[in-house]
mmCIF file of C-alpha atoms in Angstrom:
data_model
loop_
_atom_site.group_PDB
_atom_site.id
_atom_site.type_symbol
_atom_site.label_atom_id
_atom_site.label_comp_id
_atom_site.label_asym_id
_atom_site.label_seq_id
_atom_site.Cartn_x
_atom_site.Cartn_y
_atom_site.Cartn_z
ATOM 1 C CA UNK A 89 71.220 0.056 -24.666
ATOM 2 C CA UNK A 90 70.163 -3.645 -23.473
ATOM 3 C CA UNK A 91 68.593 -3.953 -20.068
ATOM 4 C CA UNK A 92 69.421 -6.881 -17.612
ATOM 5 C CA UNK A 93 65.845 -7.688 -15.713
ATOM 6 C CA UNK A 94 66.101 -8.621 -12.382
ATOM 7 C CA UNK A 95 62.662 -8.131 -10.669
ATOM 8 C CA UNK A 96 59.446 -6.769 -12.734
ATOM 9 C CA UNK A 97 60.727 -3.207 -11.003
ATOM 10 C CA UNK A 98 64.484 -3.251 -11.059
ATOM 11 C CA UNK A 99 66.929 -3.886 -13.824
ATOM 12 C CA UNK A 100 70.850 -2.519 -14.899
ATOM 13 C CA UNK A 101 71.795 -1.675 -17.969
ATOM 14 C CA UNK A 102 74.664 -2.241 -20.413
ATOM 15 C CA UNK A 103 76.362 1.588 -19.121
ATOM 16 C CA UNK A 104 76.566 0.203 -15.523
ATOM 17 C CA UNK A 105 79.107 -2.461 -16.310
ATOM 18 C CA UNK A 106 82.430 -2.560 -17.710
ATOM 19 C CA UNK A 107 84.867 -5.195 -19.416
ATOM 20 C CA UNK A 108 88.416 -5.719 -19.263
ATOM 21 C CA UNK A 109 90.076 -8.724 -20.771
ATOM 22 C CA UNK A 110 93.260 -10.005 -19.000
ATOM 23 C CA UNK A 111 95.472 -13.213 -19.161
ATOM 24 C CA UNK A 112 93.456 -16.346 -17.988
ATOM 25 C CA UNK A 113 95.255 -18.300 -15.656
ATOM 26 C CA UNK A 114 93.315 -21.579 -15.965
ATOM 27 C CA UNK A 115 93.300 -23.686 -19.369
ATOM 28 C CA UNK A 116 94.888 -22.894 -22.686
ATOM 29 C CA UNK A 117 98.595 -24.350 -23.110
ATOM 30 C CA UNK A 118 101.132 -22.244 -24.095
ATOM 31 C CA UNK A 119 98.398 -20.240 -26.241
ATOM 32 C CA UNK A 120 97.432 -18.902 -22.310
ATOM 33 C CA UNK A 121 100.026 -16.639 -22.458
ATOM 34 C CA UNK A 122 99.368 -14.703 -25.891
ATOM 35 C CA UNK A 123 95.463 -14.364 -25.739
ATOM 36 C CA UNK A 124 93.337 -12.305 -23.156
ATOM 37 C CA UNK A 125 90.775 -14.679 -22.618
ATOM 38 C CA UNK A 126 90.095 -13.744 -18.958
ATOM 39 C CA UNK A 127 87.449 -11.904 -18.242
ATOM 40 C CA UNK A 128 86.947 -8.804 -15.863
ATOM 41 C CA UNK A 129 83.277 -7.583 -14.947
ATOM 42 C CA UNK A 130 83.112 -4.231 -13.212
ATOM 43 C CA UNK A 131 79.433 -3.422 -12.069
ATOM 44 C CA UNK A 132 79.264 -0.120 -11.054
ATOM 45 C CA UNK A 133 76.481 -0.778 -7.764
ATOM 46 C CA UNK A 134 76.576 2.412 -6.198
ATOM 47 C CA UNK A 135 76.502 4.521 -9.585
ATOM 48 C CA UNK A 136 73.414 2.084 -10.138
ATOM 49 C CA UNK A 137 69.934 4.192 -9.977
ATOM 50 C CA UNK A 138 67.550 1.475 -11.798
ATOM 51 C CA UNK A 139 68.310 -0.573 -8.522
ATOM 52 C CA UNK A 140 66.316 -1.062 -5.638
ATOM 53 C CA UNK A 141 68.000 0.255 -2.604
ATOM 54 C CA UNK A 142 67.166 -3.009 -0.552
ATOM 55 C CA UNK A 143 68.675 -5.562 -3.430
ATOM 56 C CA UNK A 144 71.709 -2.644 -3.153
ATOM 57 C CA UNK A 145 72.316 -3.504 0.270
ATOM 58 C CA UNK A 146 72.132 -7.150 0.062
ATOM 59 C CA UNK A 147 73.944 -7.129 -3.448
ATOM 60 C CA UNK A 148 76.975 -5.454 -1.231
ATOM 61 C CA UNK A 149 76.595 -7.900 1.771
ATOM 62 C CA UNK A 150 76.317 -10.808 -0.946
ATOM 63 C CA UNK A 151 79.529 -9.608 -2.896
ATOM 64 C CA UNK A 152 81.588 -9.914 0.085
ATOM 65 C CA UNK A 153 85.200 -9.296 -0.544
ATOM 66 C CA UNK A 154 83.898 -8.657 -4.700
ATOM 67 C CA UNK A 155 83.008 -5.157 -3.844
ATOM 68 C CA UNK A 156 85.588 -2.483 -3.683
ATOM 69 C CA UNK A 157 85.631 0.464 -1.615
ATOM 70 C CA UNK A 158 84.403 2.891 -4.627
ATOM 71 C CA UNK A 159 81.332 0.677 -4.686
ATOM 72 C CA UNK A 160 81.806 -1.091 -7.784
ATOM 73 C CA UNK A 161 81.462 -5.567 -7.636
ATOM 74 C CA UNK A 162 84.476 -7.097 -9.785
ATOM 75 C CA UNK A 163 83.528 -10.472 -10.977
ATOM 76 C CA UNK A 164 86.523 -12.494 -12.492
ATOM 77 C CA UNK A 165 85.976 -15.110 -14.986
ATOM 78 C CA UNK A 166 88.703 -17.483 -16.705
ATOM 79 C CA UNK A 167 86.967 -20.641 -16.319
ATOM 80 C CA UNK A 168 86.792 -21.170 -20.022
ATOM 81 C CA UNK A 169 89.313 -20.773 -22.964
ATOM 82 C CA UNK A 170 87.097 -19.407 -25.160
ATOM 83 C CA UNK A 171 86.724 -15.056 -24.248
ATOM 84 C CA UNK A 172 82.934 -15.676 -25.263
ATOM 85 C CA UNK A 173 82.047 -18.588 -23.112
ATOM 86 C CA UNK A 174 84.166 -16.397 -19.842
ATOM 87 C CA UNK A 175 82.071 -13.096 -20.546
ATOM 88 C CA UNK A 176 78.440 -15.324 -20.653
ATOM 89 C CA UNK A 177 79.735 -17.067 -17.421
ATOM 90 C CA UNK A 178 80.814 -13.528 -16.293
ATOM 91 C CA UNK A 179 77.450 -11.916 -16.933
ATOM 92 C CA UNK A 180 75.425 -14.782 -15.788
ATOM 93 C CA UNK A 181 77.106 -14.781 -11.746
ATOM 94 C CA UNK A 182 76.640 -11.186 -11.817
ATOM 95 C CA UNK A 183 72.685 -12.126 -12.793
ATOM 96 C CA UNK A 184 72.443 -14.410 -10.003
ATOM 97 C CA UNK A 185 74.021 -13.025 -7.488
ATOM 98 C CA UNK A 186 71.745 -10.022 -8.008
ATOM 99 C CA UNK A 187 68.352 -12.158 -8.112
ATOM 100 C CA UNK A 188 69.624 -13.813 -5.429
ATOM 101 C CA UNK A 189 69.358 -10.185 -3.428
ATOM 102 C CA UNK A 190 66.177 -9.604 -4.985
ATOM 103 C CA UNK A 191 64.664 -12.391 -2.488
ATOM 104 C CA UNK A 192 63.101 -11.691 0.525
ATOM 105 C CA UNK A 193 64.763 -14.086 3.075
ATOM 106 C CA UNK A 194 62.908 -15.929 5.518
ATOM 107 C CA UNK A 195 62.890 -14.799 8.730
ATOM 108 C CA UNK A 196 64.563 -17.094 11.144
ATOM 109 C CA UNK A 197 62.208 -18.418 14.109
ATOM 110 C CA UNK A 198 64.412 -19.065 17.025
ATOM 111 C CA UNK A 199 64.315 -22.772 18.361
ATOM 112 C CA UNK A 200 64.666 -23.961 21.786
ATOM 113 C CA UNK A 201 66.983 -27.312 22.583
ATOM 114 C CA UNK A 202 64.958 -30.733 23.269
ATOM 115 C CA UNK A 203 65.738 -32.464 26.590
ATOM 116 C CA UNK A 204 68.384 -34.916 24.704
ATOM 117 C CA UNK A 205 70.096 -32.291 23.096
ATOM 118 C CA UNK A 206 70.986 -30.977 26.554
ATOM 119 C CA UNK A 207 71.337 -34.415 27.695
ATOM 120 C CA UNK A 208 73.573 -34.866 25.544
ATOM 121 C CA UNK A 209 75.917 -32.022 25.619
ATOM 122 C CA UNK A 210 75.677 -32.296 29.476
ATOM 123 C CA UNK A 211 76.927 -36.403 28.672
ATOM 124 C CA UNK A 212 79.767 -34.702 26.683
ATOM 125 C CA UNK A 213 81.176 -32.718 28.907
ATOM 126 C CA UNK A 214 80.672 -35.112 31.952
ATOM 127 C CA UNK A 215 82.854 -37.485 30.080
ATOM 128 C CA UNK A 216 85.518 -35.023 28.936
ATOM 129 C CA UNK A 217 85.601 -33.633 32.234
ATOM 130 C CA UNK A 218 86.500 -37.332 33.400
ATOM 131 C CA UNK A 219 88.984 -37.891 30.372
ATOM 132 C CA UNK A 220 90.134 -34.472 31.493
ATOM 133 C CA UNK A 221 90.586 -35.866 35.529
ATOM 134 C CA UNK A 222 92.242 -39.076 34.948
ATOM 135 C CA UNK A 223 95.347 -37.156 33.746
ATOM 136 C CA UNK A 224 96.435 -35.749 36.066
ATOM 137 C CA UNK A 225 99.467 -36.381 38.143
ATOM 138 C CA UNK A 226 97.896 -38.496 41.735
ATOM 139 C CA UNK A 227 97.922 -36.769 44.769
ATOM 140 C CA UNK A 228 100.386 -37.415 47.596
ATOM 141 C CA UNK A 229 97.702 -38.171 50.208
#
């Protein structure tokens, strides 16, 4: 069974992902609607135990609206006409998205706003304030 690497520690294997081959809706003619060159990736991330827990987590926050509620990231692919070239393409987002988990991020360091920052949002709203004034209806007195 081939292993995908990931970090020197963490990798997923062939048994953690599945493909099914649909109808592509992008190029191909009239051939589009006789071959399944689409490609569906199913990577089962909760079934996962090669995984490191913490690139599980940020795999899941990563996948966004990818990950369905059994747990599993479903990566489409029908860029390409060829069924090949869509399962490579397929395979290599599902690589970096998880090596993109695998990094540490950067903790932020909060920042405090220099004087003309303020100045100028203070300007801004001074001025739409005034914008904001000069339409409305004149007073009777």
């Amino acid at each position: 069974m081939e292993r995908y690497q990931i970090t020197a520690d963490s990798y997923y294997t062939e048994g953690d992902i599945s493909e099914q081959f649909i109808r592509s809706s992008g190029p191909g003619g009239q051939n589009v609607n006789k071959v399944s060159s689409a490609v569906q990736l199913r990577f089962y991330l909760a079934a996962c135990t090669t995984l490191n827990p913490m690139i599980k987590r940020r795999a899941a926050q990563l996948a966004g609206s990818r990950l369905t509620k059994t747990g599993e990231i479903v990566i489409q692919a029908d860029k390409h006409r060829n069924q090949d070239l869509n399962r490579s393409d397929a395979r290599q987002r599902l690589n970096e998205l998880l090596k993109k988990a695998s990094e540490r991020q950067k903790p932020r360091i909060p920042t405090r706003p220099t004087k003309a920052s303020k100045r100028r949002r203070v300007e801004g709203k001074v001025k739409r304030g005034s914008v904001k004034q000069q339409r409305r209806k004149p007073s009777l007195d």
